[in-house]
Coordinates of C-alpha atoms in Angstrom, one line a residue:
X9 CA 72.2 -56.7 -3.8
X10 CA 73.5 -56.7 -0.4
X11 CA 75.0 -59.7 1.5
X12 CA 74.1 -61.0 4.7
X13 CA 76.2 -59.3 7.4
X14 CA 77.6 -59.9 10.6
X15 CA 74.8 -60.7 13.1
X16 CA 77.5 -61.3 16.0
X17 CA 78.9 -57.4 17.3
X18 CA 80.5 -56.8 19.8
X19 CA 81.4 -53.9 21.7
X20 CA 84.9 -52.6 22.3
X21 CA 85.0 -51.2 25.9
X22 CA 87.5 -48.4 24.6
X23 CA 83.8 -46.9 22.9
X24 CA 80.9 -48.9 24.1
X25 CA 78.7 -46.5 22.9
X26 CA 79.6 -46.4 19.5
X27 CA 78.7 -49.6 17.2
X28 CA 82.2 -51.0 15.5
X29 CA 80.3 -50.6 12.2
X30 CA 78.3 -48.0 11.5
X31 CA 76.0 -47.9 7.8
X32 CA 78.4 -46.4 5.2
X33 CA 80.4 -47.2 2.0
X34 CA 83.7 -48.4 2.7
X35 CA 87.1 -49.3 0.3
X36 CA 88.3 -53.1 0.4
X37 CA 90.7 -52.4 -2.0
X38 CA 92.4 -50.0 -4.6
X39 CA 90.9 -50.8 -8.1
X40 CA 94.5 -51.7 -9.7
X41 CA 95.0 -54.3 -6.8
X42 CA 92.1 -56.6 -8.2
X43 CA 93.5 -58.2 -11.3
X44 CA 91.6 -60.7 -13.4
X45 CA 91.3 -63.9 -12.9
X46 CA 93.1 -63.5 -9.1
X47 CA 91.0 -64.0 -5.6
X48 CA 92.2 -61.4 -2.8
X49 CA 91.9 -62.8 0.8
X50 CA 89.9 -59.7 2.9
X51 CA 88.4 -59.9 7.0
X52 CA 86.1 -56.9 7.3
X53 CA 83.1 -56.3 9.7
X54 CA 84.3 -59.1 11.9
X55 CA 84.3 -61.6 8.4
X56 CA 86.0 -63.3 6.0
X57 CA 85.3 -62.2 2.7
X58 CA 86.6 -62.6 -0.9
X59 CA 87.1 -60.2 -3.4
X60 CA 87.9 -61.2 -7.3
X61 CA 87.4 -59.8 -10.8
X62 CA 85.1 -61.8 -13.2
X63 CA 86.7 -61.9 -17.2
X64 CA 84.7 -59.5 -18.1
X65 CA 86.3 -56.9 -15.7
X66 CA 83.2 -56.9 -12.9
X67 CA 84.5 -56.4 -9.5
X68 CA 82.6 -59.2 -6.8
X69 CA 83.0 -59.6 -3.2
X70 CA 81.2 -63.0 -1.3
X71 CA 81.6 -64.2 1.7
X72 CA 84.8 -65.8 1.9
X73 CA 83.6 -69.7 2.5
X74 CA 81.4 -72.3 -0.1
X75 CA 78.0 -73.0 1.1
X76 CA 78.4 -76.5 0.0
X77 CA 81.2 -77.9 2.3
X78 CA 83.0 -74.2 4.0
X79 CA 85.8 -74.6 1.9
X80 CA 87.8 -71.2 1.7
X81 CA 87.9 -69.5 -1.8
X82 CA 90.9 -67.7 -1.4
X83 CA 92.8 -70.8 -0.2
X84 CA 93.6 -73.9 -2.3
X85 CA 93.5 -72.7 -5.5
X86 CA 90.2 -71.4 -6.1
X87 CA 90.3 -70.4 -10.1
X88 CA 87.7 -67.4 -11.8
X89 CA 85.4 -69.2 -14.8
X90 CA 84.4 -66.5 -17.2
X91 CA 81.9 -64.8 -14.6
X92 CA 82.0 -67.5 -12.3
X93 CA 84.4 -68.4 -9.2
X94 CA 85.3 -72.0 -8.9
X95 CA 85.4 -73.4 -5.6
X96 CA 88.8 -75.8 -5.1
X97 CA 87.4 -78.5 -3.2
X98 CA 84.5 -79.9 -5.1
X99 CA 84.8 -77.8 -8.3
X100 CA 81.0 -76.3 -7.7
X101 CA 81.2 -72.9 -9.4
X102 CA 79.2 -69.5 -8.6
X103 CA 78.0 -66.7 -10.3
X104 CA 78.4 -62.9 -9.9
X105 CA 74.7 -62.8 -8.9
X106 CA 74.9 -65.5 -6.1
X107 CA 73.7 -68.4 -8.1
X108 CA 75.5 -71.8 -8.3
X109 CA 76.2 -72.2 -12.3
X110 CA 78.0 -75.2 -12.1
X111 CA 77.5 -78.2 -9.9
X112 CA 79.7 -80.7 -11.7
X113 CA 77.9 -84.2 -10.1
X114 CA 74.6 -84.9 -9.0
X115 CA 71.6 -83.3 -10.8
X116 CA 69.6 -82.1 -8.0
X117 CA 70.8 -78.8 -6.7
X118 CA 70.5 -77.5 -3.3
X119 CA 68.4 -74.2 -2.8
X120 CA 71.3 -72.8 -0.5
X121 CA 74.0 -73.3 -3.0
X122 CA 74.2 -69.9 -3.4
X123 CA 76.8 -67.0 -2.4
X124 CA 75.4 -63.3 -1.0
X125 CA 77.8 -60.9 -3.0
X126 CA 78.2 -57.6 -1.4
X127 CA 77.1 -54.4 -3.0
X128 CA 80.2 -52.8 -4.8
X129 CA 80.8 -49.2 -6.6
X130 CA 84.5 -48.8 -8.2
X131 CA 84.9 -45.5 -8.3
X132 CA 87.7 -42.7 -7.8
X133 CA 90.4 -45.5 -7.9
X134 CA 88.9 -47.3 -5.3
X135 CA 86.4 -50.5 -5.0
X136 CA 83.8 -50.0 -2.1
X137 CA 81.2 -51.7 -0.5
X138 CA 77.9 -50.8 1.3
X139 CA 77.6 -51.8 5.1
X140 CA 74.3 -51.7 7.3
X141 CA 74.1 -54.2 10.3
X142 CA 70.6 -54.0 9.2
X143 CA 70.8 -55.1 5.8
X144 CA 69.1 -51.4 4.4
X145 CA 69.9 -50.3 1.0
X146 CA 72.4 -47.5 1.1
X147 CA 70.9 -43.8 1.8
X148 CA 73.6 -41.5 0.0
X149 CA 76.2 -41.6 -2.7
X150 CA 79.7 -42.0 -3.4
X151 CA 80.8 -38.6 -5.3
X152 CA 82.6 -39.1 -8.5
X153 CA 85.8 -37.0 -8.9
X154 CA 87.4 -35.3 -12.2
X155 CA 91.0 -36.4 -11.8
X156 CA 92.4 -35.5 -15.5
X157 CA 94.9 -33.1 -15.2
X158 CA 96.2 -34.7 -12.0
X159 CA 99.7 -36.8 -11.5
X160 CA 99.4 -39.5 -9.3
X161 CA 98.0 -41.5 -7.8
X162 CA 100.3 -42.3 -5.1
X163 CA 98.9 -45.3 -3.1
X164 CA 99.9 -46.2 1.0
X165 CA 97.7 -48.2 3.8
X166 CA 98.1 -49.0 7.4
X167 CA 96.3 -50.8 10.1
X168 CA 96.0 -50.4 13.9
X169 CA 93.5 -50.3 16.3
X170 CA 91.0 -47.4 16.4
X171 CA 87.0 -47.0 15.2
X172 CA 86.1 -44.7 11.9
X173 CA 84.2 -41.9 13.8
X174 CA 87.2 -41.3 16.1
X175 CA 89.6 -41.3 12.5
X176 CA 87.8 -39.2 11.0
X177 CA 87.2 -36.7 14.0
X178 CA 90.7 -35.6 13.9
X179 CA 90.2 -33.3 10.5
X180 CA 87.6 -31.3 12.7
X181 CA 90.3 -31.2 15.6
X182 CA 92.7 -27.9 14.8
X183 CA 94.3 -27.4 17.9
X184 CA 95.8 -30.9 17.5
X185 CA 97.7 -30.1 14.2
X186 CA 99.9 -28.0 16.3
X187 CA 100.2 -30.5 18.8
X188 CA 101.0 -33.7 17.6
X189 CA 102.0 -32.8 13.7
X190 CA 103.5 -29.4 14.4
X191 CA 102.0 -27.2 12.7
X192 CA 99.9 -24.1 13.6
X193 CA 97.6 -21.0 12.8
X194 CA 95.3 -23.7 11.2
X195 CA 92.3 -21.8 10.9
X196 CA 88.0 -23.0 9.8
X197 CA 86.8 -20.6 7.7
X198 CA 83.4 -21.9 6.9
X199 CA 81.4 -25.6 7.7
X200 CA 78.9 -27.0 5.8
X201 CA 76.1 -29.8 6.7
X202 CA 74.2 -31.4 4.4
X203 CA 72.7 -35.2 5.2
X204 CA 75.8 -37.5 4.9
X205 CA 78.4 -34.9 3.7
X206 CA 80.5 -32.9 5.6
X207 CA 82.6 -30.2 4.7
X208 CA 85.2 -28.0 6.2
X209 CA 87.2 -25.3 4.6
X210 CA 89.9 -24.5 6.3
X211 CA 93.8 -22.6 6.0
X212 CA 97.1 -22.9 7.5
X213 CA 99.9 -21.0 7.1
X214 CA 102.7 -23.2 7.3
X215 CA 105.3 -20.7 8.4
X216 CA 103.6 -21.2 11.8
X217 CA 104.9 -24.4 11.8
X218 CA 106.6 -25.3 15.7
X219 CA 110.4 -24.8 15.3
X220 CA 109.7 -21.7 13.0
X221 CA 113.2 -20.6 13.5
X222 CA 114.1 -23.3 10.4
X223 CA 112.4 -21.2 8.0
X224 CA 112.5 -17.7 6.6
X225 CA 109.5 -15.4 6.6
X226 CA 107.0 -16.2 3.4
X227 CA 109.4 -19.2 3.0
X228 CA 106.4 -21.7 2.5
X229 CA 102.6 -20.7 0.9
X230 CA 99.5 -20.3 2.8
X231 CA 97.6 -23.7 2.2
X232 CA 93.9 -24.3 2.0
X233 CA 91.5 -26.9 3.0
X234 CA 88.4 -27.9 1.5
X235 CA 87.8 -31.6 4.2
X236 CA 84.8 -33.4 2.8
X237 CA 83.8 -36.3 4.4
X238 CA 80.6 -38.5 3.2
X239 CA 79.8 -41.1 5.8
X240 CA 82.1 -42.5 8.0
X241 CA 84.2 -44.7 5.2
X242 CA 85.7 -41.7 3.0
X243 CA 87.2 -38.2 3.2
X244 CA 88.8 -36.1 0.3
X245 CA 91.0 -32.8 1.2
X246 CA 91.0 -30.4 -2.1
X247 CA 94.3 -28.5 -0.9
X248 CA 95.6 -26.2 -3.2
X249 CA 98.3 -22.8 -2.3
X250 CA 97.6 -19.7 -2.7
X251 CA 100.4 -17.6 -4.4
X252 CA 101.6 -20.8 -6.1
X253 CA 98.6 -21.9 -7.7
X254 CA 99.7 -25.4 -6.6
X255 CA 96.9 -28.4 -6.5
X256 CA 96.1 -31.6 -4.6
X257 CA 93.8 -34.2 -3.8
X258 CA 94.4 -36.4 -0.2
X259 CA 91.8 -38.6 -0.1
X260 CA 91.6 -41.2 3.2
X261 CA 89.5 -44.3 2.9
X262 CA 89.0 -46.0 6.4
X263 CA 87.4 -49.6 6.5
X264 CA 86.5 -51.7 9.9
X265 CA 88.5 -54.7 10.0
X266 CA 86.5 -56.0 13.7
X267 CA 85.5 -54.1 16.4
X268 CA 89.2 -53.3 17.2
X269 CA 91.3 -51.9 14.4
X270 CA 90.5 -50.6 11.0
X271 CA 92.3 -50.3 7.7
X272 CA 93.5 -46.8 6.6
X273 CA 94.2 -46.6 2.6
X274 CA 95.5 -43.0 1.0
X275 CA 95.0 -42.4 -2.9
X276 CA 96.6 -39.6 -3.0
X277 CA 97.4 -36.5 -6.1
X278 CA 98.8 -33.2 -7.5
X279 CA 97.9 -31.1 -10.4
X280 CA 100.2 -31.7 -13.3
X281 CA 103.0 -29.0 -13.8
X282 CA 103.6 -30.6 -16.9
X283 CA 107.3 -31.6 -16.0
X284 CA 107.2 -35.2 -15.2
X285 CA 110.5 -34.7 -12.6
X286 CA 108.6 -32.0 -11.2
X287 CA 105.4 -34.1 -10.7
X288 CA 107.3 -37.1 -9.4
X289 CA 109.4 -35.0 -6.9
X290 CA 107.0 -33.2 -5.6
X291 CA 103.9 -35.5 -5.4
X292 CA 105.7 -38.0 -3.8
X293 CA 107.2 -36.0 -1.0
X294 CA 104.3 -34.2 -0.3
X295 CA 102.6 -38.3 0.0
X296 CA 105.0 -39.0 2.1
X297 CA 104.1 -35.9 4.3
X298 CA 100.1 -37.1 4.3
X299 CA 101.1 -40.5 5.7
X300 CA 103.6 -39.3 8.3
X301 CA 100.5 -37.2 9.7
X302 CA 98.7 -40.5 10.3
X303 CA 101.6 -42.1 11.2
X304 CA 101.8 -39.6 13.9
X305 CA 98.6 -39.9 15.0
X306 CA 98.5 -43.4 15.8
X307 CA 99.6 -43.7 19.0
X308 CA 96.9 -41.6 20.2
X309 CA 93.9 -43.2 18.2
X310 CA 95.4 -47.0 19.6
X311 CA 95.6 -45.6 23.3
X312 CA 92.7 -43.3 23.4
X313 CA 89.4 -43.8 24.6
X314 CA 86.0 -42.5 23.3
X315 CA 84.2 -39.5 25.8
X316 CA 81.2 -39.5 24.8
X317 CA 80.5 -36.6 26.6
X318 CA 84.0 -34.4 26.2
X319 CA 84.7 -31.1 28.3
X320 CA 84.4 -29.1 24.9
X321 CA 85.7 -25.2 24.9
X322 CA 84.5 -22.1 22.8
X323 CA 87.0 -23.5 20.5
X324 CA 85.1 -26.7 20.0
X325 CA 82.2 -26.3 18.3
X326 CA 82.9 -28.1 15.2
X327 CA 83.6 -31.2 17.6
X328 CA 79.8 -30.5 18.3
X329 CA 78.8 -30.4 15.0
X330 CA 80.9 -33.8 13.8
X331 CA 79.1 -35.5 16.5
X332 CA 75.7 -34.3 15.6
X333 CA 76.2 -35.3 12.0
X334 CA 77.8 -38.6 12.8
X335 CA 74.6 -40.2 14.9
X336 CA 72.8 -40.6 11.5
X337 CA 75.2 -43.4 10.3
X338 CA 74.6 -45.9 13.6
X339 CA 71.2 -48.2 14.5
X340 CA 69.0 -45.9 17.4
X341 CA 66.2 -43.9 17.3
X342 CA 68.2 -41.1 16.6
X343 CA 70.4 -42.2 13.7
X344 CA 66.4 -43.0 12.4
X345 CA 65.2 -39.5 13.1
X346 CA 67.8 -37.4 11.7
X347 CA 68.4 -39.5 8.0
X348 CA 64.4 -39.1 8.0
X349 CA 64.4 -35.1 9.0
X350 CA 67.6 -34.6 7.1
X351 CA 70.8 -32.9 8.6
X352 CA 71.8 -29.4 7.8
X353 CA 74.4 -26.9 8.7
X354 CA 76.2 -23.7 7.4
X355 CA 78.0 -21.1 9.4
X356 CA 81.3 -19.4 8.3
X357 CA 83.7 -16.7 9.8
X358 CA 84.5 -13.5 8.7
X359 CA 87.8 -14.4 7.2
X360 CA 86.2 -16.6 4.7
X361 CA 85.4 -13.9 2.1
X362 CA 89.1 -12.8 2.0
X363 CA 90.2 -15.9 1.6
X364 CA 87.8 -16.8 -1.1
X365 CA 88.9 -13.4 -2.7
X366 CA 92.8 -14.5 -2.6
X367 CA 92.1 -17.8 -4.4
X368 CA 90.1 -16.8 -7.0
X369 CA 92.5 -13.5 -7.9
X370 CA 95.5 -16.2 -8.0
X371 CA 93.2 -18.1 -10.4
X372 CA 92.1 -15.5 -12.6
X373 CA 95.4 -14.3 -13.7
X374 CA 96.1 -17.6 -14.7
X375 CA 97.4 -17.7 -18.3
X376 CA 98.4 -14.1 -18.0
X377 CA 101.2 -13.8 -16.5
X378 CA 104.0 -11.7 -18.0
X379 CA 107.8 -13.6 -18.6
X380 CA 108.7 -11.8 -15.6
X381 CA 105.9 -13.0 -13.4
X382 CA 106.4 -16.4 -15.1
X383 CA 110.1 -16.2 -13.8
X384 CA 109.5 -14.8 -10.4
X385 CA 106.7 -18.2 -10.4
X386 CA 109.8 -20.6 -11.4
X387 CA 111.6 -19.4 -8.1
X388 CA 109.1 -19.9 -6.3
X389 CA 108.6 -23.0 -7.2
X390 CA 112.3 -23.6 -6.8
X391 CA 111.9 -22.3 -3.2
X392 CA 108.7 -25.1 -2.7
X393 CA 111.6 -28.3 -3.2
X394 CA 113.6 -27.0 -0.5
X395 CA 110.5 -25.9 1.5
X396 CA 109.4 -29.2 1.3
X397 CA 112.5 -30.7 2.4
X398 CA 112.3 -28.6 5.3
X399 CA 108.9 -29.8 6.2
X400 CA 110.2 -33.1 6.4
X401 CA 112.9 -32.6 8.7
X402 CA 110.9 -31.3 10.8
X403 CA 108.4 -34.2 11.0
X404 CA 111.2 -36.2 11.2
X405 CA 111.3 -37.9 8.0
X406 CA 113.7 -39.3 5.3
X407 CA 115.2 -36.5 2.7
X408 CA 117.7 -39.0 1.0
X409 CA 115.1 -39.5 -2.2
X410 CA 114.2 -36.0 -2.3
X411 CA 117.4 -34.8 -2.4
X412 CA 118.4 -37.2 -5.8
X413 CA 115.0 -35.5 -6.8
X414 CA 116.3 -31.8 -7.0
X415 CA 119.7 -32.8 -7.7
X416 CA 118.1 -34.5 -11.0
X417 CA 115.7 -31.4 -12.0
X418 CA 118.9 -29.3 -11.8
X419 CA 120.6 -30.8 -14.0
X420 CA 118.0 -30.9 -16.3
X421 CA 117.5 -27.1 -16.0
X422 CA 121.4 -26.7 -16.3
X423 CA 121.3 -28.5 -19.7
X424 CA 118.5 -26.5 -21.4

């Protein structure tokens, strides 16, 4: 079912070509926020809305006021009835579907006592909802992720003023890691195109990093990239390092609050070394890392504005290619013609087959590694806490947990 959206857009004159809500699924909130029997108070697409879990553990979102008098749900009191939400000012009560079930006086009910509940997936950790100005039925998926074997998640959101496109449009942008986050040699190996999912594999060898002369050569792993994005409302980074055999998931949700700012959420994730201390230490520091990148972004995305036609380079393309692929999600002719023709895409470089290589010979000598190999992995492991450390100071952030981190695993290696 999808709910009647926001009729009223307007245009932000920092990207007047752009609509402030283009069709896509978008988070309203992490599933473990939405608790049974509470009402959560959201303002997406330029609305109020309402977001609450029915008894039996369904996720609902309505707009946020009755249709019998306006009275706000999630103000006064507003209580959840089995499957029903109970409005606090005349006690009228509605159903998950939209219908009024309860009308506690009178006996002839009004045909507009009814709510428009939004269209909702909870999936990956996350509840989303389906947006199109035009009220269509949504045109792609949300993927579904394996997560067992994974510690985490580790949860962090932020709002300021930018639109999704231009969010998203930084994990195409290279150069600007080494600009703005510091880090270099960030390198696309291979893009892929198809319909509303994009995808980017891509590496960086993070003793590039600016101010190099804090770390020792081989001091930190080569790192790979595989950026997906599926519509403008979610991207997922499969990073793992080569040499370490070390795993994470970064996903980025980004939501429209109005045609100013949006609402950034991270649900972030590493593979489990099977050392709780371990996984602790090192998933949260390397969470921390992911949100000081956006952090350090913002001041751009709040002051920039949108070119819509850019003076691109040779090392631009992919900039090309995002923009291609993003005019499908919007309301013209365009967006019309390329979700009915389809949008595909491959190219790669030649330094994707070596890379390829690399990975899967770490991975296929897993589980055979000799005691010696199994030491030499230890250290360097050992080596990836102060590493990580490093990386911090460099982006400038707080070590004072982390270091009561490896102070703790030593002494629980000194004891056994």
């Amino acid at each position: 079912m999808n709910a009647v959206v926001n009729e009223e857009v307007k245009r932000n004159s920092r990207w007047p070509s752009l609509h402030p809500y283009p069709r896509s699924w978008y988070a309203v909130a992490f599933a473990d926020e939405l608790v049974a029997g509470e009402v959560l108070n959201r303002r997406y697409f330029g609305q109020e809305l309402v977001i609450y879990r029915t008894e039996s553990g369904k996720a609902v979102m309505i707009n946020a006021h009755c249709p019998h008098m306006g009275a706000h749900f999630g103000h006064g009191g507003a209580k959840i009835v089995g499957e029903s939400i109970k409005c606090p000012f005349h006690g009228w009560e509605f159903g998950s579907t939209g219908d009024c079930t309860l009308m506690p006086y009178g006996e002839k009910q009004p045909k507009r006592a009814v709510t428009s509940p939004w269209l909702l997936r909870e999936v990956n950790g996350m509840i989303m909802t389906w947006y199109d100005a035009e009220g269509g039925e949504p045109f792609f998926e949300i993927p579904e992720h394996d997560y067992s074997g994974y510690y985490g998640p580790k949860q962090w959101d932020v709002e300021f003023k930018s639109h999704p496109q231009e969010v998203y449009e930084n994990g195409v942008d290279i150069m600007h890691f080494h600009y703005i986050h510091r880090v270099g040699a960030l390198e696309i190996h291979e893009c892929e195109i198809n319909d509303a999912h994009f995808r980017l594999t891509m590496s960086s060898n993070q003793d590039q990093l600016v101010e190099s002369e804090r770390f020792t050569e081989g001091e930190v792993p080569n790192i790979h990239f595989n950026d997906q994005m599926y519509g403008l409302g979610m991207g997922y980074t499969y990073a793992w390092t080569v040499g370490m055999d070390e795993k994470f998931w970064f996903s980025m949700y980004v939501t429209p609050i109005d045609e100013e700012a949006v609402h950034v959420r991270q649900y972030n994730m590493r593979e489990d070394c099977g050392d709780d201390d371990m996984n602790e230490m090192l998933t949260t520091a390397f969470h921390e890392v992911a949100g000081e990148q956006i952090t350090g972004d913002i001041p751009i995305w709040e002051n920039k504005i949108f070119q819509k036609n850019p003076s691109l380079n040779e090392k631009d393309r992919q900039f090309a290619d995002y923009r291609r692929w993003c005019k499908q999600f919007y309301y013209d002719d365009a967006a019309e013609l390329a979700r009915r023709e389809g949008t595909k895409l491959y190219y790669a470089n030649e330094s994707l087959a070596a890379a390829q290589a690399e990975a899967q010979e770490t991975d296929a000598r897993e589980g055979q590694l000799t005691e010696e190999e199994k030491k030499e992995r230890q250290e360097m492991l050992d080596l990836a806490t102060v590493s990580v450390k490093k990386i911090k100071e460099v982006q400038g952030g707080e070590t004072k947990d982390l270091d009561d981190a490896v102070s703790a695993v030593n002494r629980e290696v000194e004891k056994s």
